[in-house]
């Protein structure tokens, strides 16, 4: 919904969460009145925003991040009456276009900002997540994408979470040299696909574990196309013959240097068998939500180092100039065709430039919470 000129208030559609729980039940889509654009703020029309696993964990109440509830003025979807709702807008990653700049608004976090710029929100404890068609932001809470050449919104909405996660995990956890091997599970995830491609570019080899499935060969082939050196079914991961053949194939009979885990549970521990002694096992996700139990001999006799990784820590320890530098490096890889984003399915909130009925968007959003493929909301 475009801003209504008659009262200067900004109206948009937003997916709001008022209580923790099952995302298919607690994410509610409303017409929201964001009020008039304050003189010191910026109006951004959203373009796209993905649904990431961490968004769902936050809604369920199992993610360590503040929710920052606020009061929204909304239209009741059933009665059309205006009412107030307390909650936060879902989504933690998206790209939008600057539509209007208040006369007293300052610069963006990385310098000047103009109408028409593509921007990514980088900070905010305002409860305004990315699953909304319009938003009002502080100027210093956004980074401007300076060079849009050959870049699509689908590139930009992978930067903040998955691409930078894969990039930093390969750079920061253990020093890796040309030819070193890493093993990862959930290898067909967005983060996993980026990791394969960065590893290939930087001369590291990857062993990639995915769940067994009827179309295993097809998924494995898609990972080989990205540069995977080996792809292993989770059901065969612990087989001694598969272990020795796979390590031989990647030229590391002595074992991999790092295991990268986003799955959890006993199946993830099988990756330890692929590690060299004194190797590192890093956990950055928990798709099964199952704990990892480590037998004492793995510590005592093999001295495996168990660590965690959370990108939020890197973001909190680095200035926005550094974020922009890494993102621009990744965008340049997209431009040069060295990197491709994860395939995502668009879920449109608009048709021919007009927003869909709120009830229709509600249905689409509810279905998106359990989608098998990665989805992103498209606001244009
Ligand atoms: N720590 C951090 O800073 C950080 C940053 C980014 C992402 N992450 C985490 O990284 C993980 C991947 O995120 P993403 O956005 O890349 O995910 P995604 O693209 O949505 O893919 C999800 C992946 O998880 C797998 N999966 C789902 N349920 C599973 C289960 N029960 N057992 C085994 N595998 C399962 C899927 O495999 P199938 O195809 O077999 O379903 C797929 O590979 C998530 O856990 C996310 O929270 C962490």
GROMACS .gro file of C-alpha atoms and ligand atoms in nm:
model
  428
    1UNK     CA    1   0.000   0.000   0.000
    2UNK     CA    2   0.148   0.334  -0.096
    3UNK     CA    3   0.158   0.613   0.159
    4UNK     CA    4  -0.178   0.794   0.166
    5UNK     CA    5  -0.123   1.155   0.060
    6UNK     CA    6  -0.437   1.279   0.237
    7UNK     CA    7  -0.303   1.233   0.589
    8UNK     CA    8   0.069   1.192   0.512
    9UNK     CA    9   0.069   0.871   0.712
   10UNK     CA   10   0.270   0.577   0.587
   11UNK     CA   11   0.062   0.262   0.552
   12UNK     CA   12   0.214  -0.077   0.477
   13UNK     CA   13   0.157  -0.448   0.525
   14UNK     CA   14   0.361  -0.620   0.792
   15UNK     CA   15   0.399  -0.970   0.940
   16UNK     CA   16   0.385  -0.910   1.315
   17UNK     CA   17   0.456  -1.152   1.598
   18UNK     CA   18   0.285  -1.075   1.928
   19UNK     CA   19   0.369  -1.393   2.114
   20UNK     CA   20   0.627  -1.670   2.085
   21UNK     CA   21   0.511  -1.999   1.938
   22UNK     CA   22   0.450  -2.200   1.625
   23UNK     CA   23   0.530  -1.963   1.333
   24UNK     CA   24   0.232  -2.096   1.136
   25UNK     CA   25   0.005  -1.971   1.415
   26UNK     CA   26   0.162  -1.660   1.564
   27UNK     CA   27   0.276  -1.463   1.257
   28UNK     CA   28  -0.011  -1.227   1.170
   29UNK     CA   29  -0.025  -1.000   0.865
   30UNK     CA   30  -0.179  -0.655   0.919
   31UNK     CA   31  -0.229  -0.325   0.742
   32UNK     CA   32  -0.012  -0.103   0.957
   33UNK     CA   33  -0.016   0.273   1.001
   34UNK     CA   34   0.345   0.380   1.063
   35UNK     CA   35   0.247   0.744   1.111
   36UNK     CA   36   0.398   1.045   0.937
   37UNK     CA   37   0.760   1.037   0.829
   38UNK     CA   38   0.952   1.222   1.104
   39UNK     CA   39   1.182   1.496   0.975
   40UNK     CA   40   1.496   1.312   1.081
   41UNK     CA   41   1.408   0.972   0.932
   42UNK     CA   42   1.396   0.793   0.597
   43UNK     CA   43   1.107   0.616   0.426
   44UNK     CA   44   1.211   0.287   0.262
   45UNK     CA   45   0.994   0.077   0.031
   46UNK     CA   46   1.090  -0.286   0.072
   47UNK     CA   47   1.192  -0.495  -0.229
   48UNK     CA   48   1.272  -0.843  -0.095
   49UNK     CA   49   1.333  -1.030   0.229
   50UNK     CA   50   1.412  -1.399   0.287
   51UNK     CA   51   1.278  -1.636   0.549
   52UNK     CA   52   1.585  -1.770   0.730
   53UNK     CA   53   1.590  -2.052   0.989
   54UNK     CA   54   1.700  -1.801   1.257
   55UNK     CA   55   1.384  -1.594   1.192
   56UNK     CA   56   1.177  -1.901   1.275
   57UNK     CA   57   1.385  -1.980   1.585
   58UNK     CA   58   1.332  -1.624   1.708
   59UNK     CA   59   0.956  -1.658   1.663
   60UNK     CA   60   0.958  -1.994   1.845
   61UNK     CA   61   1.156  -1.838   2.129
   62UNK     CA   62   1.468  -2.051   2.084
   63UNK     CA   63   1.706  -1.783   1.950
   64UNK     CA   64   1.929  -1.563   2.161
   65UNK     CA   65   1.832  -1.218   2.032
   66UNK     CA   66   1.616  -0.942   2.170
   67UNK     CA   67   1.270  -0.908   2.023
   68UNK     CA   68   1.211  -0.536   2.083
   69UNK     CA   69   0.834  -0.525   2.094
   70UNK     CA   70   0.654  -0.201   2.009
   71UNK     CA   71   0.297  -0.085   1.970
   72UNK     CA   72   0.162  -0.088   1.611
   73UNK     CA   73  -0.153   0.086   1.489
   74UNK     CA   74  -0.320  -0.173   1.266
   75UNK     CA   75  -0.646  -0.253   1.096
   76UNK     CA   76  -0.813  -0.559   1.241
   77UNK     CA   77  -0.809  -0.804   0.945
   78UNK     CA   78  -1.163  -0.926   1.022
   79UNK     CA   79  -1.347  -0.610   1.126
   80UNK     CA   80  -1.138  -0.343   0.953
   81UNK     CA   81  -1.146  -0.144   1.279
   82UNK     CA   82  -0.827   0.031   1.387
   83UNK     CA   83  -0.663  -0.121   1.693
   84UNK     CA   84  -0.327  -0.148   1.864
   85UNK     CA   85  -0.106  -0.456   1.857
   86UNK     CA   86   0.210  -0.510   2.061
   87UNK     CA   87   0.481  -0.715   1.892
   88UNK     CA   88   0.767  -0.707   1.646
   89UNK     CA   89   0.791  -0.741   1.269
   90UNK     CA   90   0.962  -1.066   1.161
   91UNK     CA   91   1.265  -1.097   0.935
   92UNK     CA   92   1.626  -0.995   0.980
   93UNK     CA   93   1.750  -0.944   0.627
   94UNK     CA   94   1.619  -0.752   0.329
   95UNK     CA   95   1.676  -0.484   0.072
   96UNK     CA   96   1.464  -0.177   0.009
   97UNK     CA   97   1.467   0.139  -0.196
   98UNK     CA   98   1.480   0.487  -0.043
   99UNK     CA   99   1.154   0.660  -0.125
  100UNK     CA  100   1.168   0.979   0.081
  101UNK     CA  101   1.427   1.147   0.304
  102UNK     CA  102   1.320   1.369   0.591
  103UNK     CA  103   1.474   1.720   0.570
  104UNK     CA  104   1.670   1.666   0.891
  105UNK     CA  105   1.784   1.308   0.823
  106UNK     CA  106   2.161   1.253   0.834
  107UNK     CA  107   2.392   1.024   0.641
  108UNK     CA  108   2.368   0.648   0.609
  109UNK     CA  109   2.610   0.429   0.807
  110UNK     CA  110   2.840   0.430   0.502
  111UNK     CA  111   2.797   0.789   0.385
  112UNK     CA  112   2.552   0.987   0.176
  113UNK     CA  113   2.207   0.854   0.093
  114UNK     CA  114   1.969   0.957  -0.187
  115UNK     CA  115   1.618   0.876  -0.303
  116UNK     CA  116   1.635   0.563  -0.522
  117UNK     CA  117   1.931   0.408  -0.336
  118UNK     CA  118   1.910   0.042  -0.243
  119UNK     CA  119   1.965   0.002   0.130
  120UNK     CA  120   2.007  -0.276   0.385
  121UNK     CA  121   1.912  -0.220   0.746
  122UNK     CA  122   2.209  -0.297   0.967
  123UNK     CA  123   2.092  -0.197   1.312
  124UNK     CA  124   1.778  -0.131   1.499
  125UNK     CA  125   1.620  -0.216   1.826
  126UNK     CA  126   1.292  -0.071   1.698
  127UNK     CA  127   1.093  -0.391   1.639
  128UNK     CA  128   1.079  -0.319   1.266
  129UNK     CA  129   1.206  -0.635   1.097
  130UNK     CA  130   1.223  -0.689   0.724
  131UNK     CA  131   0.888  -0.861   0.658
  132UNK     CA  132   0.704  -0.537   0.587
  133UNK     CA  133   0.627  -0.352   0.266
  134UNK     CA  134   0.729  -0.006   0.395
  135UNK     CA  135   0.949   0.095   0.682
  136UNK     CA  136   1.075   0.413   0.848
  137UNK     CA  137   1.438   0.404   0.954
  138UNK     CA  138   1.710   0.612   1.117
  139UNK     CA  139   1.957   0.719   0.850
  140UNK     CA  140   2.255   0.569   1.035
  141UNK     CA  141   2.080   0.231   1.061
  142UNK     CA  142   2.115   0.159   0.689
  143UNK     CA  143   2.401   0.074   0.454
  144UNK     CA  144   2.371   0.193   0.095
  145UNK     CA  145   2.456  -0.057  -0.181
  146UNK     CA  146   2.692   0.170  -0.374
  147UNK     CA  147   2.732  -0.028  -0.695
  148UNK     CA  148   2.419  -0.199  -0.831
  149UNK     CA  149   2.586  -0.295  -1.158
  150UNK     CA  150   2.482  -0.655  -1.247
  151UNK     CA  151   2.337  -0.694  -0.896
  152UNK     CA  152   1.979  -0.807  -0.830
  153UNK     CA  153   1.783  -0.781  -0.504
  154UNK     CA  154   1.818  -1.160  -0.476
  155UNK     CA  155   2.195  -1.114  -0.449
  156UNK     CA  156   2.162  -0.847  -0.184
  157UNK     CA  157   1.928  -1.048   0.040
  158UNK     CA  158   2.186  -1.321   0.086
  159UNK     CA  159   2.466  -1.093   0.205
  160UNK     CA  160   2.386  -1.015   0.566
  161UNK     CA  161   2.323  -1.368   0.691
  162UNK     CA  162   2.439  -1.663   0.484
  163UNK     CA  163   2.709  -1.533   0.250
  164UNK     CA  164   2.895  -1.347   0.525
  165UNK     CA  165   2.857  -1.645   0.761
  166UNK     CA  166   3.024  -1.880   0.515
  167UNK     CA  167   3.290  -1.620   0.431
  168UNK     CA  168   3.381  -1.552   0.795
  169UNK     CA  169   3.375  -1.919   0.902
  170UNK     CA  170   3.639  -2.002   0.642
  171UNK     CA  171   3.847  -1.695   0.729
  172UNK     CA  172   3.826  -1.673   1.108
  173UNK     CA  173   3.803  -2.009   1.286
  174UNK     CA  174   4.126  -2.189   1.192
  175UNK     CA  175   4.401  -2.079   0.955
  176UNK     CA  176   4.344  -2.267   0.630
  177UNK     CA  177   4.599  -2.315   0.353
  178UNK     CA  178   4.563  -2.418  -0.010
  179UNK     CA  179   4.456  -2.782  -0.031
  180UNK     CA  180   4.324  -2.800   0.328
  181UNK     CA  181   3.998  -2.992   0.364
  182UNK     CA  182   3.680  -2.900   0.549
  183UNK     CA  183   3.374  -3.118   0.597
  184UNK     CA  184   3.029  -2.964   0.645
  185UNK     CA  185   2.676  -3.095   0.695
  186UNK     CA  186   2.360  -2.925   0.572
  187UNK     CA  187   2.574  -2.862   0.265
  188UNK     CA  188   2.276  -2.781   0.043
  189UNK     CA  189   2.169  -2.497   0.275
  190UNK     CA  190   2.221  -2.137   0.170
  191UNK     CA  191   2.523  -2.105   0.399
  192UNK     CA  192   2.655  -2.443   0.281
  193UNK     CA  193   2.633  -2.348  -0.087
  194UNK     CA  194   2.825  -2.025  -0.025
  195UNK     CA  195   3.085  -2.216   0.174
  196UNK     CA  196   3.146  -2.458  -0.114
  197UNK     CA  197   3.196  -2.170  -0.356
  198UNK     CA  198   3.427  -1.963  -0.132
  199UNK     CA  199   3.633  -2.276  -0.054
  200UNK     CA  200   3.673  -2.351  -0.423
  201UNK     CA  201   3.780  -1.990  -0.493
  202UNK     CA  202   4.031  -1.988  -0.207
  203UNK     CA  203   4.181  -2.331  -0.282
  204UNK     CA  204   4.028  -2.538   0.001
  205UNK     CA  205   3.853  -2.872  -0.056
  206UNK     CA  206   3.508  -2.957   0.076
  207UNK     CA  207   3.340  -3.280   0.181
  208UNK     CA  208   2.968  -3.212   0.185
  209UNK     CA  209   2.712  -3.407   0.385
  210UNK     CA  210   2.345  -3.394   0.291
  211UNK     CA  211   2.046  -3.594   0.403
  212UNK     CA  212   1.968  -3.902   0.194
  213UNK     CA  213   1.669  -3.840  -0.036
  214UNK     CA  214   1.510  -3.976  -0.354
  215UNK     CA  215   1.681  -3.706  -0.564
  216UNK     CA  216   2.020  -3.740  -0.392
  217UNK     CA  217   2.214  -3.757  -0.722
  218UNK     CA  218   2.049  -3.441  -0.852
  219UNK     CA  219   2.126  -3.244  -0.534
  220UNK     CA  220   2.481  -3.385  -0.524
  221UNK     CA  221   2.535  -3.282  -0.888
  222UNK     CA  222   2.419  -2.927  -0.809
  223UNK     CA  223   2.681  -2.911  -0.530
  224UNK     CA  224   2.954  -3.052  -0.759
  225UNK     CA  225   2.864  -2.774  -1.005
  226UNK     CA  226   2.931  -2.520  -0.730
  227UNK     CA  227   3.274  -2.676  -0.670
  228UNK     CA  228   3.215  -2.951  -0.411
  229UNK     CA  229   3.494  -3.211  -0.404
  230UNK     CA  230   3.288  -3.487  -0.240
  231UNK     CA  231   2.923  -3.531  -0.141
  232UNK     CA  232   2.827  -3.792   0.119
  233UNK     CA  233   2.484  -3.917   0.235
  234UNK     CA  234   2.425  -3.873   0.608
  235UNK     CA  235   2.317  -4.240   0.621
  236UNK     CA  236   2.662  -4.352   0.498
  237UNK     CA  237   2.869  -4.098   0.690
  238UNK     CA  238   2.996  -4.341   0.957
  239UNK     CA  239   3.085  -4.623   0.715
  240UNK     CA  240   3.465  -4.682   0.747
  241UNK     CA  241   3.495  -4.760   0.374
  242UNK     CA  242   3.314  -4.434   0.282
  243UNK     CA  243   3.537  -4.242   0.525
  244UNK     CA  244   3.866  -4.372   0.384
  245UNK     CA  245   3.753  -4.348   0.020
  246UNK     CA  246   3.625  -3.992   0.066
  247UNK     CA  247   3.939  -3.869   0.242
  248UNK     CA  248   4.151  -4.038  -0.027
  249UNK     CA  249   3.943  -3.871  -0.297
  250UNK     CA  250   4.001  -3.521  -0.154
  251UNK     CA  251   4.371  -3.590  -0.101
  252UNK     CA  252   4.362  -3.583   0.279
  253UNK     CA  253   4.427  -3.936   0.411
  254UNK     CA  254   4.528  -3.778   0.744
  255UNK     CA  255   4.190  -3.609   0.782
  256UNK     CA  256   4.012  -3.277   0.742
  257UNK     CA  257   4.114  -2.967   0.934
  258UNK     CA  258   3.767  -2.843   1.024
  259UNK     CA  259   3.414  -2.987   1.053
  260UNK     CA  260   3.132  -2.736   1.016
  261UNK     CA  261   2.803  -2.834   1.175
  262UNK     CA  262   2.458  -2.680   1.130
  263UNK     CA  263   2.260  -2.999   1.200
  264UNK     CA  264   2.343  -3.123   1.553
  265UNK     CA  265   2.264  -3.459   1.711
  266UNK     CA  266   2.453  -3.788   1.682
  267UNK     CA  267   2.475  -3.773   1.302
  268UNK     CA  268   2.679  -3.453   1.321
  269UNK     CA  269   2.930  -3.623   1.555
  270UNK     CA  270   3.011  -3.871   1.277
  271UNK     CA  271   3.200  -3.587   1.107
  272UNK     CA  272   3.463  -3.618   1.384
  273UNK     CA  273   3.573  -3.941   1.215
  274UNK     CA  274   3.683  -3.733   0.915
  275UNK     CA  275   3.888  -3.487   1.122
  276UNK     CA  276   4.261  -3.509   1.177
  277UNK     CA  277   4.377  -3.520   1.540
  278UNK     CA  278   4.370  -3.167   1.686
  279UNK     CA  279   4.112  -3.075   1.420
  280UNK     CA  280   3.835  -2.826   1.492
  281UNK     CA  281   3.463  -2.898   1.508
  282UNK     CA  282   3.254  -2.581   1.481
  283UNK     CA  283   2.880  -2.561   1.539
  284UNK     CA  284   2.691  -2.270   1.387
  285UNK     CA  285   2.337  -2.409   1.354
  286UNK     CA  286   2.109  -2.670   1.505
  287UNK     CA  287   1.858  -2.776   1.242
  288UNK     CA  288   1.765  -3.097   1.431
  289UNK     CA  289   1.761  -2.908   1.765
  290UNK     CA  290   1.928  -3.221   1.909
  291UNK     CA  291   2.227  -3.191   2.145
  292UNK     CA  292   2.578  -3.306   2.059
  293UNK     CA  293   2.737  -3.550   2.302
  294UNK     CA  294   3.112  -3.594   2.287
  295UNK     CA  295   3.274  -3.910   2.428
  296UNK     CA  296   3.574  -3.828   2.652
  297UNK     CA  297   3.831  -4.015   2.431
  298UNK     CA  298   3.765  -3.765   2.154
  299UNK     CA  299   3.894  -3.491   2.383
  300UNK     CA  300   4.167  -3.695   2.551
  301UNK     CA  301   4.323  -3.898   2.272
  302UNK     CA  302   4.236  -3.687   1.969
  303UNK     CA  303   4.235  -3.340   2.120
  304UNK     CA  304   3.952  -3.222   1.894
  305UNK     CA  305   3.868  -2.859   1.955
  306UNK     CA  306   3.491  -2.792   1.986
  307UNK     CA  307   3.389  -2.433   1.921
  308UNK     CA  308   3.085  -2.229   1.821
  309UNK     CA  309   3.032  -1.957   1.564
  310UNK     CA  310   2.776  -1.676   1.564
  311UNK     CA  311   2.803  -1.410   1.297
  312UNK     CA  312   2.636  -1.158   1.528
  313UNK     CA  313   2.959  -1.153   1.730
  314UNK     CA  314   3.165  -1.059   1.424
  315UNK     CA  315   2.914  -0.787   1.336
  316UNK     CA  316   2.922  -0.648   1.691
  317UNK     CA  317   3.304  -0.637   1.690
  318UNK     CA  318   3.349  -0.471   1.351
  319UNK     CA  319   3.257  -0.124   1.223
  320UNK     CA  320   3.006  -0.080   0.942
  321UNK     CA  321   3.292   0.011   0.707
  322UNK     CA  322   3.420  -0.347   0.749
  323UNK     CA  323   3.071  -0.492   0.685
  324UNK     CA  324   3.048  -0.283   0.367
  325UNK     CA  325   3.395  -0.397   0.259
  326UNK     CA  326   3.312  -0.768   0.293
  327UNK     CA  327   2.972  -0.723   0.127
  328UNK     CA  328   3.124  -0.535  -0.166
  329UNK     CA  329   3.383  -0.812  -0.207
  330UNK     CA  330   3.100  -1.068  -0.222
  331UNK     CA  331   2.894  -0.850  -0.459
  332UNK     CA  332   3.196  -0.827  -0.689
  333UNK     CA  333   3.212  -1.209  -0.696
  334UNK     CA  334   2.844  -1.209  -0.807
  335UNK     CA  335   2.920  -0.948  -1.075
  336UNK     CA  336   3.209  -1.153  -1.210
  337UNK     CA  337   2.996  -1.469  -1.216
  338UNK     CA  338   3.225  -1.645  -0.965
  339UNK     CA  339   2.946  -1.685  -0.710
  340UNK     CA  340   2.578  -1.770  -0.735
  341UNK     CA  341   2.318  -1.725  -0.460
  342UNK     CA  342   2.111  -2.010  -0.323
  343UNK     CA  343   1.799  -2.080  -0.528
  344UNK     CA  344   1.501  -1.922  -0.351
  345UNK     CA  345   1.131  -1.925  -0.430
  346UNK     CA  346   0.963  -1.581  -0.444
  347UNK     CA  347   0.645  -1.529  -0.244
  348UNK     CA  348   0.484  -1.214  -0.384
  349UNK     CA  349   0.294  -0.970  -0.164
  350UNK     CA  350   0.208  -0.762  -0.473
  351UNK     CA  351   0.051  -0.821  -0.814
  352UNK     CA  352   0.090  -0.568  -1.097
  353UNK     CA  353   0.218  -0.304  -0.855
  354UNK     CA  354  -0.071  -0.333  -0.608
  355UNK     CA  355  -0.064  -0.521  -0.280
  356UNK     CA  356  -0.258  -0.844  -0.253
  357UNK     CA  357  -0.547  -0.867  -0.009
  358UNK     CA  358  -0.418  -0.892   0.347
  359UNK     CA  359  -0.592  -1.228   0.392
  360UNK     CA  360  -0.416  -1.363   0.081
  361UNK     CA  361  -0.076  -1.243   0.208
  362UNK     CA  362  -0.157  -1.403   0.545
  363UNK     CA  363  -0.208  -1.738   0.374
  364UNK     CA  364   0.115  -1.702   0.176
  365UNK     CA  365   0.312  -1.603   0.486
  366UNK     CA  366   0.167  -1.891   0.691
  367UNK     CA  367   0.259  -2.140   0.416
  368UNK     CA  368   0.609  -1.989   0.396
  369UNK     CA  369   0.678  -2.073   0.760
  370UNK     CA  370   0.695  -2.446   0.672
  371UNK     CA  371   0.811  -2.425   0.309
  372UNK     CA  372   1.048  -2.705   0.202
  373UNK     CA  373   1.249  -2.470  -0.022
  374UNK     CA  374   1.400  -2.142   0.087
  375UNK     CA  375   1.151  -1.862   0.020
  376UNK     CA  376   1.169  -1.484   0.011
  377UNK     CA  377   0.896  -1.223   0.028
  378UNK     CA  378   0.879  -0.998  -0.278
  379UNK     CA  379   0.725  -0.657  -0.225
  380UNK     CA  380   0.706  -0.520  -0.578
  381LIG     N1  381   2.561  -1.901   1.361
  381LIG     C1  382   2.539  -1.812   1.266
  381LIG     O1  383   2.590  -1.700   1.268
  381LIG     C2  384   2.451  -1.850   1.151
  381LIG     C3  385   2.439  -1.766   1.039
  381LIG     C4  386   2.364  -1.810   0.930
  381LIG     C5  387   2.298  -1.931   0.936
  381LIG     N2  388   2.307  -2.006   1.049
  381LIG     C6  389   2.243  -2.137   1.060
  381LIG     O2  390   2.284  -2.212   0.949
  381LIG     C7  391   2.186  -2.308   0.919
  381LIG     C8  392   2.156  -2.299   0.772
  381LIG     O3  393   2.091  -2.176   0.744
  381LIG     P1  394   2.044  -2.146   0.596
  381LIG     O4  395   1.970  -2.019   0.594
  381LIG     O5  396   2.160  -2.163   0.508
  381LIG     O6  397   1.943  -2.268   0.580
  381LIG     P2  398   1.851  -2.310   0.459
  381LIG     O7  399   1.906  -2.259   0.332
  381LIG     O8  400   1.711  -2.275   0.495
  381LIG     O9  401   1.868  -2.468   0.458
  381LIG     C9  402   1.834  -2.547   0.568
  381LIG    C10  403   1.927  -2.667   0.569
  381LIG    O10  404   1.904  -2.744   0.685
  381LIG    C11  405   1.883  -2.881   0.648
  381LIG     N3  406   1.791  -2.941   0.744
  381LIG    C12  407   1.668  -2.897   0.777
  381LIG     N4  408   1.615  -2.975   0.874
  381LIG    C13  409   1.709  -3.071   0.898
  381LIG    C14  410   1.713  -3.184   0.986
  381LIG     N5  411   1.611  -3.212   1.068
  381LIG     N6  412   1.823  -3.262   0.984
  381LIG    C15  413   1.926  -3.235   0.900
  381LIG     N7  414   1.928  -3.129   0.816
  381LIG    C16  415   1.820  -3.049   0.815
  381LIG    C17  416   1.826  -2.873   0.508
  381LIG    O11  417   1.848  -2.994   0.444
  381LIG     P3  418   1.733  -3.075   0.364
  381LIG    O12  419   1.742  -3.028   0.222
  381LIG    O13  420   1.773  -3.215   0.383
  381LIG    O14  421   1.601  -3.040   0.428
  381LIG    C18  422   1.910  -2.760   0.450
  381LIG    O15  423   2.036  -2.807   0.414
  381LIG    C19  424   2.068  -2.278   1.010
  381LIG    O16  425   2.076  -2.363   1.123
  381LIG    C20  426   2.092  -2.134   1.051
  381LIG    O17  427   2.031  -2.101   1.172
  381LIG    C21  428   2.382  -1.968   1.155
   0.00000   0.00000   0.00000
